[in-house]
Amino acid sequence: MRVVVVFDIFGVLLSRSFASSADSLSLLLNRSAAEIKTAYVRWEHPWDRGQITAVDFWSEVQAELGTGVDWQVLDNAVLNSIHPLPGSLQLLARCGENTDTYLLSDTRREWFQTLDDRFGLRRRVRRAFLSFEMGLGKSDPGCFEFVLAEIGCQPGDVTFLDDRATNITAARRLGIKAIKFSTAAAVEEELCS
């Protein structure tokens, strides 16, 4: 039987972009984190699907907030705040020793390229399934089916790790074993049980 483990990136391997940078963005934009988050979340979806660029994203966010900070300053503030979660990259490496490992992430082209250069994400797995390349996110019908078809395995052969309950539920509906990520140590214990 083939064993496959599919890792989300943000909230599993790396910190979440907004959560990591909320304080910095609040200072730069002179707005509350709650105000920023509303606009930020609204424009994540099209950016994750490759429908808009980083410049477009920050322009739209700032139009809603009534601010005018250089988009690259904001972009760098977020990217510089993202860090590996404790033990997660090590867990990915250990899983890769005896299973086929993949990435499945809602992410933006520009950010993924920077983070991949920094943390070597693609080289750690057999393949990365990225929303901006697929034009699909984990909340889109067909996303998990696409990944299963590309990997060439049955849902029961796959374990999916994500920190969001909605993504866990979507994967489980197809028969994929899905584990809600809390910490690398807790997930490793569950993977090994």
PDB file of C-alpha atoms in Angstrom:
ATOM      1  CA  MET A   1       0.000   0.000   0.000  1.00  0.00           C
ATOM      2  CA  ARG A   2       1.312   3.418  -0.959  1.00  0.00           C
ATOM      3  CA  VAL A   3       1.536   5.928   1.906  1.00  0.00           C
ATOM      4  CA  VAL A   4       1.175   9.623   1.089  1.00  0.00           C
ATOM      5  CA  VAL A   5       1.281  12.615   3.431  1.00  0.00           C
ATOM      6  CA  VAL A   6       0.145  15.996   2.118  1.00  0.00           C
ATOM      7  CA  PHE A   7       1.188  19.071   4.102  1.00  0.00           C
ATOM      8  CA  ASP A   8      -0.416  22.491   4.077  1.00  0.00           C
ATOM      9  CA  ILE A   9       2.194  25.265   4.290  1.00  0.00           C
ATOM     10  CA  PHE A  10       0.769  28.160   6.319  1.00  0.00           C
ATOM     11  CA  GLY A  11      -0.226  27.218   9.836  1.00  0.00           C
ATOM     12  CA  VAL A  12       1.479  23.823   9.468  1.00  0.00           C
ATOM     13  CA  LEU A  13       5.045  24.306   8.193  1.00  0.00           C
ATOM     14  CA  LEU A  14       5.265  28.092   8.354  1.00  0.00           C
ATOM     15  CA  SER A  15       3.486  30.734  10.391  1.00  0.00           C
ATOM     16  CA  ARG A  16       0.358  32.311   8.941  1.00  0.00           C
ATOM     17  CA  SER A  17       1.114  35.505   7.030  1.00  0.00           C
ATOM     18  CA  PHE A  18      -1.427  37.839   8.606  1.00  0.00           C
ATOM     19  CA  ALA A  19      -1.065  36.515  12.142  1.00  0.00           C
ATOM     20  CA  SER A  20       2.727  36.869  11.911  1.00  0.00           C
ATOM     21  CA  SER A  21       2.637  40.402  10.553  1.00  0.00           C
ATOM     22  CA  ALA A  22      -0.469  41.977  12.124  1.00  0.00           C
ATOM     23  CA  ASP A  23       1.487  44.186  14.539  1.00  0.00           C
ATOM     24  CA  SER A  24       3.919  45.375  11.855  1.00  0.00           C
ATOM     25  CA  LEU A  25       1.133  46.101   9.381  1.00  0.00           C
ATOM     26  CA  SER A  26      -0.828  47.953  12.048  1.00  0.00           C
ATOM     27  CA  LEU A  27       2.151  50.230  12.713  1.00  0.00           C
ATOM     28  CA  LEU A  28       2.905  50.787   9.029  1.00  0.00           C
ATOM     29  CA  LEU A  29      -0.700  51.471   8.040  1.00  0.00           C
ATOM     30  CA  ASN A  30      -1.736  53.245  11.237  1.00  0.00           C
ATOM     31  CA  ARG A  31      -4.883  51.117  11.410  1.00  0.00           C
ATOM     32  CA  SER A  32      -6.064  48.463  13.833  1.00  0.00           C
ATOM     33  CA  ALA A  33      -5.247  44.838  13.077  1.00  0.00           C
ATOM     34  CA  ALA A  34      -9.000  44.133  12.865  1.00  0.00           C
ATOM     35  CA  GLU A  35      -9.509  46.826  10.200  1.00  0.00           C
ATOM     36  CA  ILE A  36      -6.569  45.552   8.179  1.00  0.00           C
ATOM     37  CA  LYS A  37      -7.627  41.910   8.476  1.00  0.00           C
ATOM     38  CA  THR A  38     -11.050  42.611   6.965  1.00  0.00           C
ATOM     39  CA  ALA A  39      -9.540  44.078   3.790  1.00  0.00           C
ATOM     40  CA  TYR A  40      -6.627  41.619   3.748  1.00  0.00           C
ATOM     41  CA  VAL A  41      -8.875  38.549   3.918  1.00  0.00           C
ATOM     42  CA  ARG A  42     -11.232  39.935   1.265  1.00  0.00           C
ATOM     43  CA  TRP A  43      -8.405  40.149  -1.305  1.00  0.00           C
ATOM     44  CA  GLU A  44      -6.542  36.933  -0.410  1.00  0.00           C
ATOM     45  CA  HIS A  45      -8.830  34.682  -2.442  1.00  0.00           C
ATOM     46  CA  PRO A  46      -8.191  36.241  -5.887  1.00  0.00           C
ATOM     47  CA  TRP A  47      -4.481  36.561  -5.152  1.00  0.00           C
ATOM     48  CA  ASP A  48      -4.220  32.931  -4.052  1.00  0.00           C
ATOM     49  CA  ARG A  49      -5.913  31.856  -7.308  1.00  0.00           C
ATOM     50  CA  GLY A  50      -3.427  33.833  -9.424  1.00  0.00           C
ATOM     51  CA  GLN A  51      -6.075  36.324 -10.540  1.00  0.00           C
ATOM     52  CA  ILE A  52      -4.283  39.429  -9.218  1.00  0.00           C
ATOM     53  CA  THR A  53      -0.676  40.403  -8.443  1.00  0.00           C
ATOM     54  CA  ALA A  54       0.982  41.610  -5.248  1.00  0.00           C
ATOM     55  CA  VAL A  55       0.666  45.195  -6.481  1.00  0.00           C
ATOM     56  CA  ASP A  56      -3.064  44.691  -7.092  1.00  0.00           C
ATOM     57  CA  PHE A  57      -3.546  43.080  -3.693  1.00  0.00           C
ATOM     58  CA  TRP A  58      -1.924  45.892  -1.736  1.00  0.00           C
ATOM     59  CA  SER A  59      -3.630  48.541  -3.875  1.00  0.00           C
ATOM     60  CA  GLU A  60      -7.050  47.068  -3.117  1.00  0.00           C
ATOM     61  CA  VAL A  61      -6.310  46.618   0.589  1.00  0.00           C
ATOM     62  CA  GLN A  62      -5.070  50.187   0.885  1.00  0.00           C
ATOM     63  CA  ALA A  63      -7.992  51.577  -1.125  1.00  0.00           C
ATOM     64  CA  GLU A  64     -10.313  50.087   1.489  1.00  0.00           C
ATOM     65  CA  LEU A  65      -8.190  51.415   4.355  1.00  0.00           C
ATOM     66  CA  GLY A  66      -7.538  54.839   2.848  1.00  0.00           C
ATOM     67  CA  THR A  67      -3.765  54.471   3.179  1.00  0.00           C
ATOM     68  CA  GLY A  68      -0.870  54.991   0.774  1.00  0.00           C
ATOM     69  CA  VAL A  69       2.189  53.070   1.978  1.00  0.00           C
ATOM     70  CA  ASP A  70       4.610  51.686  -0.635  1.00  0.00           C
ATOM     71  CA  TRP A  71       3.314  48.184  -1.426  1.00  0.00           C
ATOM     72  CA  GLN A  72       6.825  46.699  -1.291  1.00  0.00           C
ATOM     73  CA  VAL A  73       7.264  47.922   2.290  1.00  0.00           C
ATOM     74  CA  LEU A  74       4.052  46.110   3.235  1.00  0.00           C
ATOM     75  CA  ASP A  75       4.974  43.010   1.259  1.00  0.00           C
ATOM     76  CA  ASN A  76       8.393  42.817   2.902  1.00  0.00           C
ATOM     77  CA  ALA A  77       6.887  43.340   6.362  1.00  0.00           C
ATOM     78  CA  VAL A  78       4.743  40.255   5.854  1.00  0.00           C
ATOM     79  CA  LEU A  79       7.417  38.100   4.229  1.00  0.00           C
ATOM     80  CA  ASN A  80      10.004  38.978   6.885  1.00  0.00           C
ATOM     81  CA  SER A  81       7.587  37.965   9.642  1.00  0.00           C
ATOM     82  CA  ILE A  82       6.927  34.444   8.324  1.00  0.00           C
ATOM     83  CA  HIS A  83       8.935  31.762  10.108  1.00  0.00           C
ATOM     84  CA  PRO A  84       9.003  27.956  10.373  1.00  0.00           C
ATOM     85  CA  LEU A  85       6.772  26.551  13.099  1.00  0.00           C
ATOM     86  CA  PRO A  86       8.676  24.597  15.780  1.00  0.00           C
ATOM     87  CA  GLY A  87       9.603  21.127  14.575  1.00  0.00           C
ATOM     88  CA  SER A  88       7.489  21.289  11.411  1.00  0.00           C
ATOM     89  CA  LEU A  89      10.217  21.257   8.756  1.00  0.00           C
ATOM     90  CA  GLN A  90      11.888  18.447  10.700  1.00  0.00           C
ATOM     91  CA  LEU A  91       8.577  16.531  10.701  1.00  0.00           C
ATOM     92  CA  LEU A  92       8.337  16.997   6.942  1.00  0.00           C
ATOM     93  CA  ALA A  93      11.861  15.613   6.556  1.00  0.00           C
ATOM     94  CA  ARG A  94      11.147  12.593   8.771  1.00  0.00           C
ATOM     95  CA  CYS A  95       7.914  11.824   6.904  1.00  0.00           C
ATOM     96  CA  GLY A  96       9.797  12.067   3.611  1.00  0.00           C
ATOM     97  CA  GLU A  97      12.122   9.250   4.698  1.00  0.00           C
ATOM     98  CA  ASN A  98       9.422   6.579   4.419  1.00  0.00           C
ATOM     99  CA  THR A  99       6.401   8.161   2.714  1.00  0.00           C
ATOM    100  CA  ASP A 100       5.693  10.220  -0.375  1.00  0.00           C
ATOM    101  CA  THR A 101       5.273  13.821   0.776  1.00  0.00           C
ATOM    102  CA  TYR A 102       3.513  16.649  -1.058  1.00  0.00           C
ATOM    103  CA  LEU A 103       2.467  20.225  -0.412  1.00  0.00           C
ATOM    104  CA  LEU A 104      -1.040  21.586  -0.945  1.00  0.00           C
ATOM    105  CA  SER A 105      -1.366  25.268  -0.214  1.00  0.00           C
ATOM    106  CA  ASP A 106      -3.424  28.351  -0.888  1.00  0.00           C
ATOM    107  CA  THR A 107      -0.566  30.711  -1.660  1.00  0.00           C
ATOM    108  CA  ARG A 108       0.562  33.563  -3.874  1.00  0.00           C
ATOM    109  CA  ARG A 109       3.138  33.212  -6.651  1.00  0.00           C
ATOM    110  CA  GLU A 110       5.335  36.079  -5.457  1.00  0.00           C
ATOM    111  CA  TRP A 111       5.360  34.997  -1.829  1.00  0.00           C
ATOM    112  CA  PHE A 112       5.834  31.315  -2.524  1.00  0.00           C
ATOM    113  CA  GLN A 113       8.900  32.013  -4.663  1.00  0.00           C
ATOM    114  CA  THR A 114      10.485  34.056  -1.872  1.00  0.00           C
ATOM    115  CA  LEU A 115       9.618  31.543   0.850  1.00  0.00           C
ATOM    116  CA  ASP A 116      10.719  28.608  -1.292  1.00  0.00           C
ATOM    117  CA  ASP A 117      14.092  30.301  -1.822  1.00  0.00           C
ATOM    118  CA  ARG A 118      14.369  30.908   1.918  1.00  0.00           C
ATOM    119  CA  PHE A 119      13.171  27.533   3.242  1.00  0.00           C
ATOM    120  CA  GLY A 120      13.626  25.141   0.305  1.00  0.00           C
ATOM    121  CA  LEU A 121      10.045  23.921   0.371  1.00  0.00           C
ATOM    122  CA  ARG A 122       9.822  22.345  -3.113  1.00  0.00           C
ATOM    123  CA  ARG A 123      13.024  20.380  -2.718  1.00  0.00           C
ATOM    124  CA  ARG A 124      11.659  18.746   0.443  1.00  0.00           C
ATOM    125  CA  VAL A 125       8.689  17.087  -1.314  1.00  0.00           C
ATOM    126  CA  ARG A 126       7.827  15.128  -4.441  1.00  0.00           C
ATOM    127  CA  ARG A 127       5.549  17.895  -5.706  1.00  0.00           C
ATOM    128  CA  ALA A 128       3.886  21.110  -4.579  1.00  0.00           C
ATOM    129  CA  PHE A 129       0.231  21.747  -5.445  1.00  0.00           C
ATOM    130  CA  LEU A 130      -0.169  25.514  -5.235  1.00  0.00           C
ATOM    131  CA  SER A 131      -3.416  27.425  -5.647  1.00  0.00           C
ATOM    132  CA  PHE A 132      -1.942  30.076  -7.926  1.00  0.00           C
ATOM    133  CA  GLU A 133      -0.767  27.357 -10.343  1.00  0.00           C
ATOM    134  CA  MET A 134      -3.922  25.234 -10.167  1.00  0.00           C
ATOM    135  CA  GLY A 135      -6.382  28.139 -10.173  1.00  0.00           C
ATOM    136  CA  LEU A 136      -8.050  26.208  -7.325  1.00  0.00           C
ATOM    137  CA  GLY A 137      -7.897  26.573  -3.580  1.00  0.00           C
ATOM    138  CA  LYS A 138      -8.687  24.037  -0.900  1.00  0.00           C
ATOM    139  CA  SER A 139     -12.181  25.501  -0.511  1.00  0.00           C
ATOM    140  CA  ASP A 140     -12.929  25.014  -4.230  1.00  0.00           C
ATOM    141  CA  PRO A 141     -14.879  21.965  -5.389  1.00  0.00           C
ATOM    142  CA  GLY A 142     -12.511  19.681  -7.225  1.00  0.00           C
ATOM    143  CA  CYS A 143      -9.277  20.730  -5.517  1.00  0.00           C
ATOM    144  CA  PHE A 144      -8.717  17.502  -3.590  1.00  0.00           C
ATOM    145  CA  GLU A 145      -9.912  15.377  -6.519  1.00  0.00           C
ATOM    146  CA  PHE A 146      -7.366  17.132  -8.741  1.00  0.00           C
ATOM    147  CA  VAL A 147      -4.561  16.403  -6.278  1.00  0.00           C
ATOM    148  CA  LEU A 148      -5.579  12.745  -5.905  1.00  0.00           C
ATOM    149  CA  ALA A 149      -5.679  12.298  -9.689  1.00  0.00           C
ATOM    150  CA  GLU A 150      -2.275  13.937 -10.123  1.00  0.00           C
ATOM    151  CA  ILE A 151      -0.691  11.847  -7.360  1.00  0.00           C
ATOM    152  CA  GLY A 152      -2.404   8.727  -8.702  1.00  0.00           C
ATOM    153  CA  CYS A 153      -3.698   7.259  -5.471  1.00  0.00           C
ATOM    154  CA  GLN A 154      -6.898   6.506  -3.593  1.00  0.00           C
ATOM    155  CA  PRO A 155      -8.242   8.824  -0.867  1.00  0.00           C
ATOM    156  CA  GLY A 156      -7.644   6.176   1.815  1.00  0.00           C
ATOM    157  CA  ASP A 157      -3.922   6.157   0.998  1.00  0.00           C
ATOM    158  CA  VAL A 158      -3.552   9.865   1.829  1.00  0.00           C
ATOM    159  CA  THR A 159      -3.089  11.699   5.110  1.00  0.00           C
ATOM    160  CA  PHE A 160      -3.633  15.451   4.884  1.00  0.00           C
ATOM    161  CA  LEU A 161      -2.330  17.901   7.490  1.00  0.00           C
ATOM    162  CA  ASP A 162      -3.962  21.331   7.807  1.00  0.00           C
ATOM    163  CA  ASP A 163      -4.719  23.787  10.604  1.00  0.00           C
ATOM    164  CA  ARG A 164      -8.153  24.841   9.356  1.00  0.00           C
ATOM    165  CA  ALA A 165     -11.231  22.816  10.247  1.00  0.00           C
ATOM    166  CA  THR A 166     -12.988  23.624   6.954  1.00  0.00           C
ATOM    167  CA  ASN A 167     -10.136  22.100   4.948  1.00  0.00           C
ATOM    168  CA  ILE A 168     -10.040  19.046   7.207  1.00  0.00           C
ATOM    169  CA  THR A 169     -13.784  18.531   6.692  1.00  0.00           C
ATOM    170  CA  ALA A 170     -13.495  18.890   2.901  1.00  0.00           C
ATOM    171  CA  ALA A 171     -10.714  16.280   2.770  1.00  0.00           C
ATOM    172  CA  ARG A 172     -12.562  13.851   5.044  1.00  0.00           C
ATOM    173  CA  ARG A 173     -15.682  14.037   2.854  1.00  0.00           C
ATOM    174  CA  LEU A 174     -13.639  12.345   0.124  1.00  0.00           C
ATOM    175  CA  GLY A 175     -12.272   9.651   2.430  1.00  0.00           C
ATOM    176  CA  ILE A 176      -8.880  11.264   2.973  1.00  0.00           C
ATOM    177  CA  LYS A 177      -7.484  10.825   6.472  1.00  0.00           C
ATOM    178  CA  ALA A 178      -7.120  14.407   7.651  1.00  0.00           C
ATOM    179  CA  ILE A 179      -5.393  15.547  10.824  1.00  0.00           C
ATOM    180  CA  LYS A 180      -5.962  19.010  12.266  1.00  0.00           C
ATOM    181  CA  PHE A 181      -2.528  20.454  12.945  1.00  0.00           C
ATOM    182  CA  SER A 182      -1.791  21.835  16.398  1.00  0.00           C
ATOM    183  CA  THR A 183       1.922  21.163  16.895  1.00  0.00           C
ATOM    184  CA  ALA A 184       4.480  19.079  15.040  1.00  0.00           C
ATOM    185  CA  ALA A 185       4.947  16.826  18.076  1.00  0.00           C
ATOM    186  CA  ALA A 186       1.208  16.137  18.428  1.00  0.00           C
ATOM    187  CA  VAL A 187       0.813  15.427  14.714  1.00  0.00           C
ATOM    188  CA  GLU A 188       3.826  13.130  14.652  1.00  0.00           C
ATOM    189  CA  GLU A 189       2.364  11.126  17.517  1.00  0.00           C
ATOM    190  CA  GLU A 190      -0.930  10.786  15.632  1.00  0.00           C
ATOM    191  CA  LEU A 191       0.833   9.853  12.370  1.00  0.00           C
ATOM    192  CA  CYS A 192       2.755   7.122  14.147  1.00  0.00           C
ATOM    193  CA  SER A 193      -0.233   5.689  16.053  1.00  0.00           C
TER     194      SER A 193
END
